[in-house]
Coordinates of C-alpha atoms and ligand atoms in Angstrom, one line a residue:
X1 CA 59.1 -164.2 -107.8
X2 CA 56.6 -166.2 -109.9
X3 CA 54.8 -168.9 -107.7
X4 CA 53.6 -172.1 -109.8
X5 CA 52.8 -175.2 -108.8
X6 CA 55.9 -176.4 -107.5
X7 CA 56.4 -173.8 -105.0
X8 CA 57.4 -174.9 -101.5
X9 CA 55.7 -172.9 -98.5
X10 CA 57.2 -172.4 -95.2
X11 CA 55.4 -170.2 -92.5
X12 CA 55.1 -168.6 -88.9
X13 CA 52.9 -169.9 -86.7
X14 CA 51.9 -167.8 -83.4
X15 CA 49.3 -164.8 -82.6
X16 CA 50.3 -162.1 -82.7
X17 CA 51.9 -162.4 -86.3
X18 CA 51.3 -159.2 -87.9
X19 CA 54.4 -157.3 -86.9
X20 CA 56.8 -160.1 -87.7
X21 CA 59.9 -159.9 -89.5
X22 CA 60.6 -163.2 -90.8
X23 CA 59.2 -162.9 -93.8
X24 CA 61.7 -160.4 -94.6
X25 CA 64.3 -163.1 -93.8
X26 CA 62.9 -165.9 -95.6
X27 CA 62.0 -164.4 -98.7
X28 CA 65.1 -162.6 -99.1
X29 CA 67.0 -165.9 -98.3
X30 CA 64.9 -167.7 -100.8
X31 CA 65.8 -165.2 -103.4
X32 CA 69.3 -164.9 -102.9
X33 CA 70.0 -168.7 -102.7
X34 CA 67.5 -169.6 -105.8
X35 CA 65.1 -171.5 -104.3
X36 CA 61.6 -171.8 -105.2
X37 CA 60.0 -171.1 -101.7
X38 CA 57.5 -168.4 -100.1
X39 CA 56.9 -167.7 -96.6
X40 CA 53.8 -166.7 -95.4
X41 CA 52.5 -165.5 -91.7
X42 CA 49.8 -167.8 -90.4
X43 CA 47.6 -166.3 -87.3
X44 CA 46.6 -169.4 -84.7
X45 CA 44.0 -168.4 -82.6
X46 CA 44.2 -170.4 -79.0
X47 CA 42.8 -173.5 -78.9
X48 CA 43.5 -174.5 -82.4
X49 CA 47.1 -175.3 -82.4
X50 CA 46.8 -178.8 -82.6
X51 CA 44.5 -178.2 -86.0
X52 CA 46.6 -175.4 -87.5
X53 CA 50.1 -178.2 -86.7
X54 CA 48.1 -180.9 -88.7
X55 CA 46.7 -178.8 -91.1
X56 CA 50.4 -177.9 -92.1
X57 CA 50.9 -181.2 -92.2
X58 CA 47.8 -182.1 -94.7
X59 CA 49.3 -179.1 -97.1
X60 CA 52.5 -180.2 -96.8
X61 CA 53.9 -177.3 -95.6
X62 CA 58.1 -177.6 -95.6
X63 CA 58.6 -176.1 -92.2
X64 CA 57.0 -173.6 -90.0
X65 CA 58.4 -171.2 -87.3
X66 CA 56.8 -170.8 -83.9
X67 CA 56.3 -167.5 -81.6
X68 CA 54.5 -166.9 -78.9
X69 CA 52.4 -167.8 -77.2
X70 CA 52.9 -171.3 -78.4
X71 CA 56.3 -172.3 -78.1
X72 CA 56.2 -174.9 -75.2
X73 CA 52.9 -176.2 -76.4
X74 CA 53.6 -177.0 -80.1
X75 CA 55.9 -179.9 -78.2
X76 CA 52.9 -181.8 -77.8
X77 CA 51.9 -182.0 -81.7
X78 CA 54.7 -183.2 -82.9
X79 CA 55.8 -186.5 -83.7
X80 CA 59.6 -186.1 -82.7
X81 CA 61.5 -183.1 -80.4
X82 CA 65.4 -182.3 -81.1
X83 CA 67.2 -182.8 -77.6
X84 CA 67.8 -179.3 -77.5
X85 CA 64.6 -178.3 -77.7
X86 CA 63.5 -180.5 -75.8
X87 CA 66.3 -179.5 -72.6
X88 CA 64.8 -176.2 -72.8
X89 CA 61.4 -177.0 -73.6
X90 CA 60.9 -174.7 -76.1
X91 CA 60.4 -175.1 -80.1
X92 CA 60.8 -172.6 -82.3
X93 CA 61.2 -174.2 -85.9
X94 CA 59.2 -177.6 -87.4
X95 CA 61.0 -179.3 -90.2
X96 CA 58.3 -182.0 -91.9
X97 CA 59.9 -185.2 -91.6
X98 CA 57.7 -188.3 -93.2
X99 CA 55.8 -188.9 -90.0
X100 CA 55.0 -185.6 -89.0
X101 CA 56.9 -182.4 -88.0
X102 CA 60.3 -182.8 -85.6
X103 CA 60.7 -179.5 -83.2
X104 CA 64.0 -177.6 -83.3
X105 CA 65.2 -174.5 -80.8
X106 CA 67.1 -172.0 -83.1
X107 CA 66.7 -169.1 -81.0
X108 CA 69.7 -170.1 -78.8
X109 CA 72.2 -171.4 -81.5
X110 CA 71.0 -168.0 -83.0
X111 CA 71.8 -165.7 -80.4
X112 CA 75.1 -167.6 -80.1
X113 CA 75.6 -166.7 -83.7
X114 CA 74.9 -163.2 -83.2
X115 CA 77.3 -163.1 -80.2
X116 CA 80.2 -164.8 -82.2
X117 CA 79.8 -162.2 -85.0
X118 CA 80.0 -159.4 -82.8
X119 CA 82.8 -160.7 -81.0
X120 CA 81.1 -162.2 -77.6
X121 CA 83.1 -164.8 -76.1
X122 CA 81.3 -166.5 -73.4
X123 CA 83.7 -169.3 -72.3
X124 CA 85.1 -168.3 -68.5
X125 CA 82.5 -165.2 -68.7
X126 CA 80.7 -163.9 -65.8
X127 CA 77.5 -163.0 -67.0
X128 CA 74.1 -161.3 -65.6
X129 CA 70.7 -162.5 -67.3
X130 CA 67.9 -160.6 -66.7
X131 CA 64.8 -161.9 -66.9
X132 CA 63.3 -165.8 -66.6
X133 CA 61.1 -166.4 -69.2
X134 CA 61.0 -168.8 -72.4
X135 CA 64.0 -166.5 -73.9
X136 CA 65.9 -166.1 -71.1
X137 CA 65.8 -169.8 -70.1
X138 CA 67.6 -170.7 -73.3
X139 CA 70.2 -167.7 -72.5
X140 CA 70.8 -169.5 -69.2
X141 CA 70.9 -173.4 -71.2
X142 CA 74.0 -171.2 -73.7
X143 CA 75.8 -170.1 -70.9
X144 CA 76.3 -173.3 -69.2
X145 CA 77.0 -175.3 -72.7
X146 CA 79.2 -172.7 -73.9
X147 CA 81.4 -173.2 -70.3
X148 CA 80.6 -169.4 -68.7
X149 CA 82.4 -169.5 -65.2
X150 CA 79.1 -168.2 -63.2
X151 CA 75.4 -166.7 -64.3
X152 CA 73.5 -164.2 -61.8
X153 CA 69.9 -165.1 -63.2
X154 CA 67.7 -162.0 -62.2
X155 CA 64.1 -161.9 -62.3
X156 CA 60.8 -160.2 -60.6
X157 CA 59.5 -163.7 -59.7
X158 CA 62.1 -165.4 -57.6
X159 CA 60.4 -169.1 -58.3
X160 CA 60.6 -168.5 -61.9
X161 CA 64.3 -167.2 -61.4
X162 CA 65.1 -171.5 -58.8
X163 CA 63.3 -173.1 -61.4
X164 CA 65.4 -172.1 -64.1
X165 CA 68.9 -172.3 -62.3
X166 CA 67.7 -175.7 -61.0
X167 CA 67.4 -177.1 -64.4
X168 CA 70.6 -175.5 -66.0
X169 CA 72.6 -176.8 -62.9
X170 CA 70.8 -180.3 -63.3
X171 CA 71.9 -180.4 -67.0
X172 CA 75.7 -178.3 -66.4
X173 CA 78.6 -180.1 -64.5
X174 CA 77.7 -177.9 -61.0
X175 CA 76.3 -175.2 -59.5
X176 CA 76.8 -172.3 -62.8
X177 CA 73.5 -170.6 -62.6
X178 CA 72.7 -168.5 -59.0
X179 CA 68.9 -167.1 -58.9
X180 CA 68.3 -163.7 -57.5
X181 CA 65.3 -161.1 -57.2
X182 CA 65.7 -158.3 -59.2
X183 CA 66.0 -155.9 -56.9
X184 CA 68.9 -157.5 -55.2
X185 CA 71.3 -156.5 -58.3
X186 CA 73.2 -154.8 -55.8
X187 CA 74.7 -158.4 -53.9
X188 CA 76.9 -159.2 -57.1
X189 CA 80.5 -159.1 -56.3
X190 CA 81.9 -156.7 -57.7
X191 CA 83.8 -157.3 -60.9
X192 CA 83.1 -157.0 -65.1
X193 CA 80.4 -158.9 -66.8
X194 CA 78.4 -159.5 -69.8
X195 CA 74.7 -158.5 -69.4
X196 CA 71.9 -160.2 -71.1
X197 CA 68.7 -158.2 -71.3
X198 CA 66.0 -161.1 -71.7
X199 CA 62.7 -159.5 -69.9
X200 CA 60.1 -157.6 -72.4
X201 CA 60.6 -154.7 -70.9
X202 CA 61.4 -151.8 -72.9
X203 CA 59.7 -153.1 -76.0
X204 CA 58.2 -150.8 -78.3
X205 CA 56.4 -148.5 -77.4
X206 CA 57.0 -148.4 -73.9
X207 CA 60.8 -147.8 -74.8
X208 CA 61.8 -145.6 -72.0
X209 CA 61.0 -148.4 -69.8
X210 CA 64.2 -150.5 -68.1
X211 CA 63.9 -153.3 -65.4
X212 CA 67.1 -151.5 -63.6
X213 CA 67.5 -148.0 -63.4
X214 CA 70.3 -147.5 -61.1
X215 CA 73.6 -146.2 -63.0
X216 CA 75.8 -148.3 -60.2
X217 CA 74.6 -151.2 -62.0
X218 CA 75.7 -150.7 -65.5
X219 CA 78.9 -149.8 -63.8
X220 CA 79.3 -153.3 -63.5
X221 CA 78.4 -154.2 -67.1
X222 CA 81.2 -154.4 -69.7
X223 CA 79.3 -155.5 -72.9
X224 CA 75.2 -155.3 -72.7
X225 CA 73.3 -157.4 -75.0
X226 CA 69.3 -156.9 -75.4
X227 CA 67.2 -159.5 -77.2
X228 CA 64.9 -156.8 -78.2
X229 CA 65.3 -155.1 -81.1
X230 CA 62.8 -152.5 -81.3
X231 CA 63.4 -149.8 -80.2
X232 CA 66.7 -149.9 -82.4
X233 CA 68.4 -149.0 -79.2
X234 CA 66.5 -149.8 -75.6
X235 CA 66.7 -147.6 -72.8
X236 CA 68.9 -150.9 -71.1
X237 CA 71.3 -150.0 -74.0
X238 CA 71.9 -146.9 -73.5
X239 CA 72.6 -147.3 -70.0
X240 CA 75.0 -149.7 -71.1
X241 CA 76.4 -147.3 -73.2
X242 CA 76.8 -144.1 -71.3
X243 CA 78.6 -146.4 -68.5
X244 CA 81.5 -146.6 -71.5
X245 CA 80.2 -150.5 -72.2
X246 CA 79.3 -151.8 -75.7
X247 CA 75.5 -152.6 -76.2
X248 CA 74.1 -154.7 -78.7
X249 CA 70.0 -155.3 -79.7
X250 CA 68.7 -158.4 -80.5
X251 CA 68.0 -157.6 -84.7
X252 CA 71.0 -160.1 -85.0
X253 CA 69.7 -162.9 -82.9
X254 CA 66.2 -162.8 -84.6
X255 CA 68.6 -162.7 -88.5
X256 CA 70.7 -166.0 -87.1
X257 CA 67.4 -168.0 -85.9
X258 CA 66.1 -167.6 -88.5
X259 CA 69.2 -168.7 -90.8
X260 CA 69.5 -171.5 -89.1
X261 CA 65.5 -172.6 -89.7
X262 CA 66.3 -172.4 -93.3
X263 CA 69.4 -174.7 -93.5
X264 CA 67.3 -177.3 -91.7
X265 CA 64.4 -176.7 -94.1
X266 CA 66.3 -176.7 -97.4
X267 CA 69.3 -178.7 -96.2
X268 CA 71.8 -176.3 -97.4
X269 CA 74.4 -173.5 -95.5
X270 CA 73.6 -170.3 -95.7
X271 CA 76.9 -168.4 -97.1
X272 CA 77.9 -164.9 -94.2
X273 CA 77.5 -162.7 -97.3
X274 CA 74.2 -164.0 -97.6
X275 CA 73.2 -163.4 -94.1
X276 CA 74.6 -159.9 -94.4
X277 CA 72.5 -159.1 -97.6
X278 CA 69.4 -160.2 -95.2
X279 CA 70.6 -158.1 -92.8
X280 CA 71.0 -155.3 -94.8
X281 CA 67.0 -155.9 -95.7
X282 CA 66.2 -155.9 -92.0
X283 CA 68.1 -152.8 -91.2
X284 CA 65.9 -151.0 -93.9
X285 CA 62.7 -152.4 -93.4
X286 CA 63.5 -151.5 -89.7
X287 CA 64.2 -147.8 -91.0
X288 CA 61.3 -147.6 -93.1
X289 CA 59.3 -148.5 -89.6
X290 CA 60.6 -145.7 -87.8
Ligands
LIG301 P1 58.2 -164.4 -71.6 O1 58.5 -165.8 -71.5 O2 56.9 -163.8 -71.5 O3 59.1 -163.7 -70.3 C1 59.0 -162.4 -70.0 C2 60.1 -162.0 -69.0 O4 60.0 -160.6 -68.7 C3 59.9 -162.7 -67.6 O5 61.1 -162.9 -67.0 C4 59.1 -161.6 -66.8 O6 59.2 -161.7 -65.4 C5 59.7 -160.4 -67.3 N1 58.9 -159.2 -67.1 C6 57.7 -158.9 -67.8 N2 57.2 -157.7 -67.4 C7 58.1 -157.3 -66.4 C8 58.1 -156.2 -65.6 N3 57.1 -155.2 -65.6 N4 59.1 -156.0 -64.7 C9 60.0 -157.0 -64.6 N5 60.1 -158.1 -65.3 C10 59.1 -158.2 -66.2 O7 58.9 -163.7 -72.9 P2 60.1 -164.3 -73.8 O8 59.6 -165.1 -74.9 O9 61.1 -164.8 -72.8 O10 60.7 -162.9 -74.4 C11 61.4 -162.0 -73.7 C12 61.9 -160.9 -74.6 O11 62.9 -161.4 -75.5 C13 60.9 -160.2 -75.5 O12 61.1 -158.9 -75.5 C14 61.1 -160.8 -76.9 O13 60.8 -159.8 -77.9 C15 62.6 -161.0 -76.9 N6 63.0 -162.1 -77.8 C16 63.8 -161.8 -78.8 C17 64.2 -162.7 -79.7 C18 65.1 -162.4 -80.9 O14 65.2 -163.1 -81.9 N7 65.8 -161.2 -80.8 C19 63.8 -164.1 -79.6 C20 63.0 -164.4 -78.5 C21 62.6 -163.4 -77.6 P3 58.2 -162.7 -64.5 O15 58.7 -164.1 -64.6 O16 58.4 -162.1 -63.2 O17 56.8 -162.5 -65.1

């Protein structure tokens, strides 16, 4: 593309940014709609959040994403917080309004998106989370807006596992979301469910890694779905897998965020052929990677 003076720039903010993908997405996007936009990876070192959100603001940047570690704390720059967002206290996408930026959560609507297009229902599902961090606190949020019958929330800390279910039950019509410690997989009833691997374990490069090894538990598991992505397939995949379930990675849920941050940017819908052209990009730079 040929950047001139009316070039619009959109960005990531976080730190770590060098092994992010979402330039891939942008870019591509920008290109295959026609619009005159770059997207560029902006390192944040901690402490200077506040400056890096206002500088933005001074260049006039059109919308930034947000990773980690600053996803919570960004809520406090802005000058207005969706009331998504702001139920899971989390902001992953700033759109520049005239005041400032207003804070968005795309993540969830995203990985909702990705479950839709692979055929993931989750109304009147029973459904195992694993994990109780930023990621898997929105997971818990979708299940109980999206009417699942019951959620086993699993995680190594137990408080972080009550806090969680306490909110989503505060915010859902009753008691949805049950906390457990990880290692007591083995008290849900038997029965079929939907697994959502939301912990960072098995992340590249420590890929053989899995937060439950036992094979009894996958036995339980009719569909897996991992919000990683790389490796291409995690070991909590395969598990999935060789128990005759179908396992999904995450690659789709980071495409569908980040769809969704470009509509609110640019105001516009993003066509499914579109987002399957940007997927096709992924997929390859993701090959290339290997
Ligand atoms: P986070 O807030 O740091 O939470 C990490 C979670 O992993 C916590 O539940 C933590 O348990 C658990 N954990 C970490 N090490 C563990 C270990 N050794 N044993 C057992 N549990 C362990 O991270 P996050 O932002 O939620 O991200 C979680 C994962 O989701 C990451 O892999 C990230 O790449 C992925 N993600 C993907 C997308 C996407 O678009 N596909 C978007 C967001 C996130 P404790 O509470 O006990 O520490």
């Amino acid at each position: 593309m040929e950047i001139n003076g009316k070039t619009r720039t959109c960005g990531l903010i976080g730190c770590p940014v060098e092994h992010t993908l979402s330039p891939v997405i942008h870019n591509t996007l920008a290109a295959q709609m026609g619009h005159d936009l770059v997207y560029v990876p902006f390192p944040v070192q901690p402490g200077r959040l506040r400056e890096a959100v206002q500088g933005a603001d001074a260049l006039q940047l059109s919308g930034l994403n947000v990773t980690v570690p600053y996803k919570s704390e960004v809520i406090g720059c802005l000058q207005e917080v969706d009331a998504l967002a702001q139920t899971i206290g989390a902001v992953n996408t700033l759109v520049r309004t005239a005041g400032g930026y207003k804070g968005y959560n795309t993540d969830m609507e995203g990985l909702y998106r990705a479950m839709m297009n692979e055929g993931i229902r989750l109304a009147g599902e029973r459904v195992i989370v694993l994990g109780a961090g930023g990621a898997a606190r929105a997971v818990a949020h979708l299940c109980a807006l999206k009417g699942v019958e019951r959620v086993y929330l699993l995680n190594r800390t137990l408080e972080r596992a009550q806090t969680v279910a306490e909110e989503v039950n505060r915010t859902a019509a009753g008691e949805v979301v049950f906390p457990l410690l990880l290692q007591d997989y083995d008290v849900i009833p038997e029965g079929t469910y939907l697994a959502i691997q939301g912990t960072s374990v098995g992340l590249s490069p420590r890929e053989q890694e899995v937060v439950i090894a036992d094979r009894a538990f996958y036995e339980k598991v009719h569909t897996g779905f991992d919000l990683i992505y790389n490796p291409w397939e995690t070991t909590f995949m395969r598990l999935v897998r060789e128990s005759g379930g179908r396992a999904y990675n995450g690659l789709k849920m980071l495409l569908y965020q980040g769809i969704i941050a470009y509509e609110l940017w640019n105001d516009v819908h993003v066509p499914e052929e579109t987002a399957q052209v940007v997927y096709g990009k992924l997929k390859e730079h993701f090959v290339k990677k290997q």
